[in-house]
PDB file of C-alpha atoms in Angstrom:
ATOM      1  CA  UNK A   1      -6.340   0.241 -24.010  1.00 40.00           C
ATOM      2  CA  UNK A   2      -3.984  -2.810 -23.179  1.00 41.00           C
ATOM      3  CA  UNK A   3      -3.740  -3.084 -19.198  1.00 39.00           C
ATOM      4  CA  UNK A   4      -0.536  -3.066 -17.571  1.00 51.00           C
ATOM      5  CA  UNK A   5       1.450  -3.062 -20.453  1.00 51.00           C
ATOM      6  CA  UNK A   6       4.212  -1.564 -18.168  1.00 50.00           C
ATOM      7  CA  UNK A   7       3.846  -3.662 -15.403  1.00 49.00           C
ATOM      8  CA  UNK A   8       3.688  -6.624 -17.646  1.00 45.00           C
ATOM      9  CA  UNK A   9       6.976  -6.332 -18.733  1.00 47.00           C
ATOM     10  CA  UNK A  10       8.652  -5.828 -15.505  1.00 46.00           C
ATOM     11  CA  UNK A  11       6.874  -9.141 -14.630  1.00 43.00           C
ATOM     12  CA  UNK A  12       9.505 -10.539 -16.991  1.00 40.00           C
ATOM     13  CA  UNK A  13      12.528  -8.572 -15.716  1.00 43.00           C
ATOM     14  CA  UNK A  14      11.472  -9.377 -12.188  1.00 40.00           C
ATOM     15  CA  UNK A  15      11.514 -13.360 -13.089  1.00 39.00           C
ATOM     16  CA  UNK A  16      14.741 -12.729 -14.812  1.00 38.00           C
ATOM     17  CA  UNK A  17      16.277 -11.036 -11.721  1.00 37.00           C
ATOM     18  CA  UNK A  18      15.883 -13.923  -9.327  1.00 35.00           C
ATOM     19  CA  UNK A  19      17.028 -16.428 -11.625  1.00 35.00           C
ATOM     20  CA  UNK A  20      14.357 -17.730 -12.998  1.00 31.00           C
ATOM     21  CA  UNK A  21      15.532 -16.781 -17.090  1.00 31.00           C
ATOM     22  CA  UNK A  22      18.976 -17.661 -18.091  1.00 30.00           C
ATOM     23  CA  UNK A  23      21.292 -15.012 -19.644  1.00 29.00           C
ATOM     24  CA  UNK A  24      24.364 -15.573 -22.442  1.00 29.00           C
ATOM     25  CA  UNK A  25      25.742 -13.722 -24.659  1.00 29.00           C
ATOM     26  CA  UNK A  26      27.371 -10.280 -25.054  1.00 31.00           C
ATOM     27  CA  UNK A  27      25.792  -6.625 -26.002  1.00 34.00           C
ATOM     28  CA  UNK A  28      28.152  -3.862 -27.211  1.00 39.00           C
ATOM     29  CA  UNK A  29      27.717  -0.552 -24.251  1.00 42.00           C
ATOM     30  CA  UNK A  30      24.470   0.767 -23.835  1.00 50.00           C
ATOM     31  CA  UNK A  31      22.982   4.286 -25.973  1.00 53.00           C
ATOM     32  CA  UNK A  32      20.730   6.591 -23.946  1.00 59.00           C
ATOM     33  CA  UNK A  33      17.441   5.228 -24.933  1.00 69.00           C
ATOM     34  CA  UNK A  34      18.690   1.366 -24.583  1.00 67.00           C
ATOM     35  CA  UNK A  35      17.073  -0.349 -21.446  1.00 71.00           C
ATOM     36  CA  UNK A  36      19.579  -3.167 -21.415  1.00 74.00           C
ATOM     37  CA  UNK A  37      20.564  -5.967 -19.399  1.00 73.00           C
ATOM     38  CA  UNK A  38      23.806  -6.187 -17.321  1.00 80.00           C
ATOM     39  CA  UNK A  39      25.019  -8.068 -14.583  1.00 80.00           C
ATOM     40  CA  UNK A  40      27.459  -6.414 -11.948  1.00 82.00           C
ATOM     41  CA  UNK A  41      31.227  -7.389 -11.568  1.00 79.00           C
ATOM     42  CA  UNK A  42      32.518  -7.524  -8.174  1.00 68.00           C
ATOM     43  CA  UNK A  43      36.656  -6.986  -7.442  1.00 65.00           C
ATOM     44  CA  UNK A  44      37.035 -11.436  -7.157  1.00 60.00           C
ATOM     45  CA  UNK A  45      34.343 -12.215  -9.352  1.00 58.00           C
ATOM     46  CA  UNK A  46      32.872 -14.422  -6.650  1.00 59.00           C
ATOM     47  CA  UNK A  47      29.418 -14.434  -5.247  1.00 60.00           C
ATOM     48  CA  UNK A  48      31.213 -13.467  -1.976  1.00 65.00           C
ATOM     49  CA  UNK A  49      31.746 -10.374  -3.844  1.00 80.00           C
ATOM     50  CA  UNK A  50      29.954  -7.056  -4.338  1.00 84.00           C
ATOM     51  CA  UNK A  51      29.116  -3.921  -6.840  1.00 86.00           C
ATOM     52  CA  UNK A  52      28.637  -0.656  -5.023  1.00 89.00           C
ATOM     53  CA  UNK A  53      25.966   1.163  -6.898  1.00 90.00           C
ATOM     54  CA  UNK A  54      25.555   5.253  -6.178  1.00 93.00           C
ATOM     55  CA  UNK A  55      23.258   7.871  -5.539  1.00 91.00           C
ATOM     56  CA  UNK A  56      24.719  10.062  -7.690  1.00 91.00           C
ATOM     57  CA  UNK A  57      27.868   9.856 -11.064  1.00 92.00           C
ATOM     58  CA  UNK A  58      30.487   9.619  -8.231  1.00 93.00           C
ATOM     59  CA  UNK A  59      32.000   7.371  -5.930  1.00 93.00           C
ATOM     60  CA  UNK A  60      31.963   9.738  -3.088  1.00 93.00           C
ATOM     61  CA  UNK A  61      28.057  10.024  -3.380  1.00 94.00           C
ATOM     62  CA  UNK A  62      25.668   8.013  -0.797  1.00 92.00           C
ATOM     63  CA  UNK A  63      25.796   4.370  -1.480  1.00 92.00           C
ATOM     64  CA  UNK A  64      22.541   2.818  -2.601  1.00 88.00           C
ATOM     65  CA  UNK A  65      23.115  -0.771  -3.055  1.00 86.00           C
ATOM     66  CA  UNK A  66      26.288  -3.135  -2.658  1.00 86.00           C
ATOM     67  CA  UNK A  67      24.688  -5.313  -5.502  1.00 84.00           C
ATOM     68  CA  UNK A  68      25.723  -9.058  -5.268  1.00 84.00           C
ATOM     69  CA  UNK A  69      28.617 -10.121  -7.916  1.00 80.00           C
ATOM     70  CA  UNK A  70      26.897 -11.241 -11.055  1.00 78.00           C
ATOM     71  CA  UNK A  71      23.181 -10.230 -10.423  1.00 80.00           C
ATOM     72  CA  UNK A  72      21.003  -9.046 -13.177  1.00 81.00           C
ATOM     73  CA  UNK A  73      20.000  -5.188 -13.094  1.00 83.00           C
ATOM     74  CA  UNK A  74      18.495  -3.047 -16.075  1.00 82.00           C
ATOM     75  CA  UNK A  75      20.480   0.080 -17.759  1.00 83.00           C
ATOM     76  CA  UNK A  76      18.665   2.924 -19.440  1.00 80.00           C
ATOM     77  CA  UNK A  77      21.989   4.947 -20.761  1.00 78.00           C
ATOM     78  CA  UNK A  78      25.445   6.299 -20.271  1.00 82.00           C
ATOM     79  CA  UNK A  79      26.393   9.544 -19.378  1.00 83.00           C
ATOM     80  CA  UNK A  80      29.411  11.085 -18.336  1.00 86.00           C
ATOM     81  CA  UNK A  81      30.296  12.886 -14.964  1.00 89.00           C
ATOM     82  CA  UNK A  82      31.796  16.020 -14.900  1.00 89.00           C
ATOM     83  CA  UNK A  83      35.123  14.588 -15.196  1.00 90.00           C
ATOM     84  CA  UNK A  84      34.703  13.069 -18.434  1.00 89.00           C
ATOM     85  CA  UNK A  85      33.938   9.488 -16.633  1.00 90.00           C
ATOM     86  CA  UNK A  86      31.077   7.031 -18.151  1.00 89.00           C
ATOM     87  CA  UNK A  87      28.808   5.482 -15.590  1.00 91.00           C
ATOM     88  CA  UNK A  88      25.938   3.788 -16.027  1.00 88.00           C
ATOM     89  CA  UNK A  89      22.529   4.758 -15.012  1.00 87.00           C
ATOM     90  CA  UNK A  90      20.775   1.856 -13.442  1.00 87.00           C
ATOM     91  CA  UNK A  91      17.007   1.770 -13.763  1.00 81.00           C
ATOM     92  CA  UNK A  92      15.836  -1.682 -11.815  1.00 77.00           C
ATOM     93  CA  UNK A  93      15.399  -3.056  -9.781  1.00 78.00           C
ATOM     94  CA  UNK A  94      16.229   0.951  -8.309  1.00 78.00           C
ATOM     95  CA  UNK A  95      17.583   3.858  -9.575  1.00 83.00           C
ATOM     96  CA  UNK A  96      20.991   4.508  -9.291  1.00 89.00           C
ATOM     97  CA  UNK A  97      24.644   4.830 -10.837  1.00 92.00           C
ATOM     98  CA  UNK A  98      27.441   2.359 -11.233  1.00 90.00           C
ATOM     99  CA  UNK A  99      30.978   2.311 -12.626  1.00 90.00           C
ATOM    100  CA  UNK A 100      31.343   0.526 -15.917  1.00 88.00           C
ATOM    101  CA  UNK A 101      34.214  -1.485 -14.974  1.00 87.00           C
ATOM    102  CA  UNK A 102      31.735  -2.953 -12.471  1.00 87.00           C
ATOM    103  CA  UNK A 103      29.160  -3.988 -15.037  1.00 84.00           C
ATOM    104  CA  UNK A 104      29.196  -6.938 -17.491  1.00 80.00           C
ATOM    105  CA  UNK A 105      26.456  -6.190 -20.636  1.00 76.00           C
ATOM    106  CA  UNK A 106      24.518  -8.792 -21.757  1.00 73.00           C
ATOM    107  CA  UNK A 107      22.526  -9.180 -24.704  1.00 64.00           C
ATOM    108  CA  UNK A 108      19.209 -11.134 -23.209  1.00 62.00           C
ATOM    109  CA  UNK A 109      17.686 -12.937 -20.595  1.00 59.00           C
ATOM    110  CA  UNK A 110      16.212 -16.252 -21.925  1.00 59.00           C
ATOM    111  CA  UNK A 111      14.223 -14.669 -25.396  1.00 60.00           C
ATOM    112  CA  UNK A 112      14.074 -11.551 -24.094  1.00 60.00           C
ATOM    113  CA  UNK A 113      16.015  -8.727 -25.425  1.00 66.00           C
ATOM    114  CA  UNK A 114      14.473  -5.385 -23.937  1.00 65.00           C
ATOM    115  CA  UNK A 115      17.378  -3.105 -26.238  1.00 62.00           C
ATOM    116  CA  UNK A 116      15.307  -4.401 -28.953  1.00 70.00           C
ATOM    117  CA  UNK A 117      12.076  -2.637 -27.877  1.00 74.00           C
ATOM    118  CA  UNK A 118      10.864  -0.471 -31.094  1.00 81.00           C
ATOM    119  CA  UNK A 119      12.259   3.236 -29.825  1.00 83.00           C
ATOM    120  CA  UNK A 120       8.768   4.764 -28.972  1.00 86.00           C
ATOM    121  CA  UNK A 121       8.227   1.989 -26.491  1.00 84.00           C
ATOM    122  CA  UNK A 122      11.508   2.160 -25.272  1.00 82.00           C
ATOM    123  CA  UNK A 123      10.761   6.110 -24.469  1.00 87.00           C
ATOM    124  CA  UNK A 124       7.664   5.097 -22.979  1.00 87.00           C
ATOM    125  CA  UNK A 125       9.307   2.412 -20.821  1.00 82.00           C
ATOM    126  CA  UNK A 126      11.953   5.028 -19.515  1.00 83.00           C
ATOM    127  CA  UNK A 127       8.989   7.769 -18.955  1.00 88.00           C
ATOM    128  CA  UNK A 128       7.463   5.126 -16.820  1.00 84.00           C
ATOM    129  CA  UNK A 129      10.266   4.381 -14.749  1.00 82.00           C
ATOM    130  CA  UNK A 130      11.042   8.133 -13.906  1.00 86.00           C
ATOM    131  CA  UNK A 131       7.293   8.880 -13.483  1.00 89.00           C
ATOM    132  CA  UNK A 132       5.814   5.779 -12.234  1.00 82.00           C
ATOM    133  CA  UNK A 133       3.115   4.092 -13.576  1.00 79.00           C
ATOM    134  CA  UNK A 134       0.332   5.214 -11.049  1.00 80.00           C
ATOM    135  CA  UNK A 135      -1.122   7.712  -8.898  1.00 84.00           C
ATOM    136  CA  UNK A 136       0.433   6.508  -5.472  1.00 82.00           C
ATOM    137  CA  UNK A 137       3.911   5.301  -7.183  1.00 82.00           C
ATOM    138  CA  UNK A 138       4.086   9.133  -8.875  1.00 88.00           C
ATOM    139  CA  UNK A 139       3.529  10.714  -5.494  1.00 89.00           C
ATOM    140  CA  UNK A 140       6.509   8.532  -3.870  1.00 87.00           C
ATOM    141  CA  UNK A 141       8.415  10.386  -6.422  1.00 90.00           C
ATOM    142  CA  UNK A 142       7.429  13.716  -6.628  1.00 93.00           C
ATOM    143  CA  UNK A 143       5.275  13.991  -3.673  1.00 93.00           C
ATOM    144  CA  UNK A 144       1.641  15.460  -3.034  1.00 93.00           C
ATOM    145  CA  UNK A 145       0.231  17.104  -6.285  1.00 93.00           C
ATOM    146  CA  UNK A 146      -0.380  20.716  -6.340  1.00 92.00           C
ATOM    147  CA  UNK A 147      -3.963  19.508  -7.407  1.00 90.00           C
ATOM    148  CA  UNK A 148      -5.915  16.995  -8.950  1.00 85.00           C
ATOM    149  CA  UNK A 149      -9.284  16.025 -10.703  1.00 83.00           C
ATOM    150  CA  UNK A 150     -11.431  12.358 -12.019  1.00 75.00           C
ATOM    151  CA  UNK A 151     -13.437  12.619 -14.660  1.00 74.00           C
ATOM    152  CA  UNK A 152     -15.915  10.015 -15.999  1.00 67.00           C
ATOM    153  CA  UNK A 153     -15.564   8.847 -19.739  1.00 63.00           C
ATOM    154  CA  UNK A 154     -17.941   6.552 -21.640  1.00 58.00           C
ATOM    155  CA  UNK A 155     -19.993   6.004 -18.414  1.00 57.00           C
ATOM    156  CA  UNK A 156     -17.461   4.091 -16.592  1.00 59.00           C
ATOM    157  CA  UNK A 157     -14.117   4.596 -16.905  1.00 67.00           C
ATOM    158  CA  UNK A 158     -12.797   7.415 -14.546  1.00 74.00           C
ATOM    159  CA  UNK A 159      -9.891   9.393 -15.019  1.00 79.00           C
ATOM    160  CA  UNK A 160      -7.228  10.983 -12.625  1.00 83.00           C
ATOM    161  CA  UNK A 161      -5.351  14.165 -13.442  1.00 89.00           C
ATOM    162  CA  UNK A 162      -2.936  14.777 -11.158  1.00 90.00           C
ATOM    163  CA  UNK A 163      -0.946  18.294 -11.513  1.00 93.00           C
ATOM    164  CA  UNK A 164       2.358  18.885 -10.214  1.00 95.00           C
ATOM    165  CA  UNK A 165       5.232  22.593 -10.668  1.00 94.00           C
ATOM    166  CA  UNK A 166       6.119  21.577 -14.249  1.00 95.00           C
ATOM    167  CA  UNK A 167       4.180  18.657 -14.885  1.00 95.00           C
ATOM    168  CA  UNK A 168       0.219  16.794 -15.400  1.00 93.00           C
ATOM    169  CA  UNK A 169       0.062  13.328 -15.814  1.00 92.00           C
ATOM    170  CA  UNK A 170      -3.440  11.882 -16.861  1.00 89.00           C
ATOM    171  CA  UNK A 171      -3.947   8.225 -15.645  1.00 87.00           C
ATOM    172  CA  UNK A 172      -7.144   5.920 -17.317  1.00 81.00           C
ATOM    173  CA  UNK A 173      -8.268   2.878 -15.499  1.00 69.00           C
ATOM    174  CA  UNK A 174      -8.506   4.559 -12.652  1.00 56.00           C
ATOM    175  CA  UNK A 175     -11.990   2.437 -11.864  1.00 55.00           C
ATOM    176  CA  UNK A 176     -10.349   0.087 -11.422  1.00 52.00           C
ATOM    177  CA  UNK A 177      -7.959  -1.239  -8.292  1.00 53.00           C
ATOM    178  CA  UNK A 178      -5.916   2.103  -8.408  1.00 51.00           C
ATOM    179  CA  UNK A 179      -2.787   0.597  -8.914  1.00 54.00           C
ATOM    180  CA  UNK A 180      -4.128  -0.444 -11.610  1.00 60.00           C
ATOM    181  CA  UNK A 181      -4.158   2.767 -13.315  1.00 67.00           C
ATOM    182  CA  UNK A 182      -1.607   3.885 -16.170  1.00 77.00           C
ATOM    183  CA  UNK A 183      -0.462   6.692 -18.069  1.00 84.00           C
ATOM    184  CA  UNK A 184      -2.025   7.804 -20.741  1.00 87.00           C
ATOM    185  CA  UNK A 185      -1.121  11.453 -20.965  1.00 90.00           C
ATOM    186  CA  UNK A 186       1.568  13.066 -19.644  1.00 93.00           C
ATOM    187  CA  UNK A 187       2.679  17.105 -20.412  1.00 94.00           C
ATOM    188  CA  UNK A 188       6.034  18.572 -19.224  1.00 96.00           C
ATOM    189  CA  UNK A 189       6.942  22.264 -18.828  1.00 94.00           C
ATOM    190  CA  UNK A 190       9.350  24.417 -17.389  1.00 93.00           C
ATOM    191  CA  UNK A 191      10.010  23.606 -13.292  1.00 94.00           C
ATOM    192  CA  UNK A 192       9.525  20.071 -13.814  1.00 94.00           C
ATOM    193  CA  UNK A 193      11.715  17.743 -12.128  1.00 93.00           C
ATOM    194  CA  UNK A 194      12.266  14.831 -14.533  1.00 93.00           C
ATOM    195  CA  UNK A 195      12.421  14.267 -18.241  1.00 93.00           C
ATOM    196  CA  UNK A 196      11.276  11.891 -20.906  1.00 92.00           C
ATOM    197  CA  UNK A 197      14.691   9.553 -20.427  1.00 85.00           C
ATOM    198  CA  UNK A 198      17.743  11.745 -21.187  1.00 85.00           C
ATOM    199  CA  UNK A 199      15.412  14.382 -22.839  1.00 92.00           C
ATOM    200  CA  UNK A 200      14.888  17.431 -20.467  1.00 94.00           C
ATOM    201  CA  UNK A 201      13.256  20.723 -20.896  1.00 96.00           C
ATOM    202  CA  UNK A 202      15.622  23.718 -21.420  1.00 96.00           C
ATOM    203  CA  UNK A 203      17.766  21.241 -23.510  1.00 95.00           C
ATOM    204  CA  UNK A 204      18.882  22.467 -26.948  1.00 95.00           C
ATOM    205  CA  UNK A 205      15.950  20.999 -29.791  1.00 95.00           C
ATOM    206  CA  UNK A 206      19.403  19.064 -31.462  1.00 93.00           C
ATOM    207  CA  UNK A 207      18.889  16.974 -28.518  1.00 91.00           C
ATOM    208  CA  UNK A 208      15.601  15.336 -30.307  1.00 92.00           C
ATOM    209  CA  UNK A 209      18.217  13.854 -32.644  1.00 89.00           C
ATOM    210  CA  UNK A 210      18.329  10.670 -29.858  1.00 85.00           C
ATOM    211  CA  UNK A 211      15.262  10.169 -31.414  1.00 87.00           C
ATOM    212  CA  UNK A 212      15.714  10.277 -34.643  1.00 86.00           C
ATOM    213  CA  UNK A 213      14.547  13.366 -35.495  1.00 89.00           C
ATOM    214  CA  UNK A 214      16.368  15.859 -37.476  1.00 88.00           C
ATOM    215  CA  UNK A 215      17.263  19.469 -36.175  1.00 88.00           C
ATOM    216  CA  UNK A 216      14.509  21.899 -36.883  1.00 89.00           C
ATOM    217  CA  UNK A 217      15.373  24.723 -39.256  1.00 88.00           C
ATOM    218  CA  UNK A 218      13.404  27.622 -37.935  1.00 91.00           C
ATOM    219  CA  UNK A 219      14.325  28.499 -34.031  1.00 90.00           C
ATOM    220  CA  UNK A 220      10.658  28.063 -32.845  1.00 95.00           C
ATOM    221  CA  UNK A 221       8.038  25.335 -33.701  1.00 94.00           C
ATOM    222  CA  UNK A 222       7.223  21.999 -32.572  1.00 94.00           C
ATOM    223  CA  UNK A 223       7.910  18.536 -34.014  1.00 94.00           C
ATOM    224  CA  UNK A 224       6.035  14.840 -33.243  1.00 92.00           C
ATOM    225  CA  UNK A 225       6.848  11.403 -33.685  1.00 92.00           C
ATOM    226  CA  UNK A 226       6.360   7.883 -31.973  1.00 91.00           C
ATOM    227  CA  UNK A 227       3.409   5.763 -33.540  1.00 89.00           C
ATOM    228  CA  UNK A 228      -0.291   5.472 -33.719  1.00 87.00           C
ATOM    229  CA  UNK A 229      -0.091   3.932 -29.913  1.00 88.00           C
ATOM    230  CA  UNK A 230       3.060   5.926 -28.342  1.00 90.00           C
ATOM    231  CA  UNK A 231       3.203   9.662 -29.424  1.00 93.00           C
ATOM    232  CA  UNK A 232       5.172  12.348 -28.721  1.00 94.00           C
ATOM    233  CA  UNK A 233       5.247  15.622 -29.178  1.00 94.00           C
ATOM    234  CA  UNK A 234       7.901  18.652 -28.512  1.00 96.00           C
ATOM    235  CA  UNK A 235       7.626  22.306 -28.283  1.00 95.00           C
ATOM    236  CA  UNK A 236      10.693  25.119 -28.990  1.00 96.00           C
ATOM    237  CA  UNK A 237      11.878  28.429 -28.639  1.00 95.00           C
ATOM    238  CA  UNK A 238      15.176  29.918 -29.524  1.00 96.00           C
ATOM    239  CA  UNK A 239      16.253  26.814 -30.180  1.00 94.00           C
ATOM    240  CA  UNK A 240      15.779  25.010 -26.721  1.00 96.00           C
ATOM    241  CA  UNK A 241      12.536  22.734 -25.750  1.00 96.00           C
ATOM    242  CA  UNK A 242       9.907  24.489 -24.225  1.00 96.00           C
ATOM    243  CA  UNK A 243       7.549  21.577 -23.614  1.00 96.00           C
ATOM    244  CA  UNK A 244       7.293  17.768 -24.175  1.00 95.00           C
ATOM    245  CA  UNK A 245       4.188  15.732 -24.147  1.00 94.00           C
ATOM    246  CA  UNK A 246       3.122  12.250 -24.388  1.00 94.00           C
ATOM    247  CA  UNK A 247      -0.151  10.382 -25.042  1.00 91.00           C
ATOM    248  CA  UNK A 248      -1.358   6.549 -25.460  1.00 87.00           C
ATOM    249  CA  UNK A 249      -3.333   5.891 -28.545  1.00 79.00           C
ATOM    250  CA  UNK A 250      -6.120   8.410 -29.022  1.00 69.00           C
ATOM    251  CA  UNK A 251      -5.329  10.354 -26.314  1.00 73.00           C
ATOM    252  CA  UNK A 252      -4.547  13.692 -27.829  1.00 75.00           C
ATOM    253  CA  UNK A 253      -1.802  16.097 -26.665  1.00 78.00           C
ATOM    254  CA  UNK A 254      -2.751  17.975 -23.299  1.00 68.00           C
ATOM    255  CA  UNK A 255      -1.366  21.664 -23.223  1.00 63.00           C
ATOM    256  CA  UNK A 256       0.385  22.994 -19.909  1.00 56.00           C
ATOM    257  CA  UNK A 257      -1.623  25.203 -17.958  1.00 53.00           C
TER     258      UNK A 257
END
């Protein structure tokens, strides 16, 4: 399995957000699966100048940030409020929302272009972000697990499963330093408190179509896609997704408990 792949690429963005990697050009508004650059826009469009960025899609909502004019931050989608308004969900360097009019799309930083990102990493990269990518960074999130077990595979190589309401994420590597770990399994089911990206359980199964995938005929089933290293697979009933699963490689798909 190739180490760090996640944290890898963040090494880039993280280079790219201090300055070190140069961005030009223009990118048309991001889709809800695009992890794209963007700089913010302050009022004067001078460094003096700041970009409030939200807890929540509205401008009365907790303020997170008040990002410096013109500094680089990732997107992962738009989605409207319940007024109809577009805002951008910001995904680095922390989770938030900010106003469109206060963001200025770019197309890459230096030869980087992470909208580009085949669309089974791109899930991948957005399942990392609202999972984290190891034990302790998935606990920040969601807090302590409900439970958890290690087991030992090919002698060495230990395994974490850690088991929280609605969701078990399986992390390899974990011999290793233990933020070292990563995700190579991950199953969601009803009560679970985040999604793959925009991709939630109790959504309607025409949903999928942000993948790519065409709506199922029969009202209960389950379809897969994503490659031979990033898989997916999604469970239905009446229509609406029952469960969605992940694995890395040869994993194999882990049923809920």
């Amino acid at each position: 399995m190739r180490a760090n792949r996640f944290n890898r690429t963040f090494a880039v963005m993280l280079a790219a957000s201090i300055g070190i990697l140069p961005i030009t050009g223009l990118a048309d508004s991001p889709d809800n699966l695009n992890i794209i650059w963007a700089r913010t826009t302050g009022k004067t469009g001078t460094t003096a100048d700041t970009a409030p960025i939200y807890s929540r899609k509205s401008t009365k909502s907790k303020v997170i940030s008040r990002y410096p004019h013109s500094r680089v931050i990732l997107i992962a989608g738009v989605e409207p409020d319940q007024n109809g308004q577009d805002w951008y969900e910001v995904v680095y360097p922390f989770k938030g929302w900010l106003e469109p009019s206060k963001t200025w799309i770019v197309d890459r930083v230096g030869g980087y272009y992470p909208e580009k990102i085949p669309l089974p990493e791109r899930l991948y990269l957005r399942i990392a972000i609202d999972v984290g990518t190891y034990p302790e960074s998935s606990m920040k999130i969601f807090g302590k697990p409900r439970d958890a077990n290690y087991a030992v595979e090919f002698g060495n190589k230990v395994v974490q499963t850690l088991f929280w309401k609605g969701m078990t994420v399986e992390y390899s590597n974990f011999n290793r330093r233990a933020d070292q770990a990563e995700i190579s399994r991950i199953t969601l089911y009803k009560g679970a408190k985040t999604g793959f990206g925009p991709i939630h359980v109790g959504d309607p199964v025409e949903k999928l179509a942000i993948l790519g995938i065409e709506k199922p005929q029969d009202a209960n089933g389950e379809v897969t896609t994503g490659t031979e290293e990033y898989r997916f697979r999604f469970t239905y009933h009446d229509g609406k997704i029952t469960t969605m699963s992940y694995c890395y490689r040869d994993r194999g798909f882990m049923d809920a408990p």
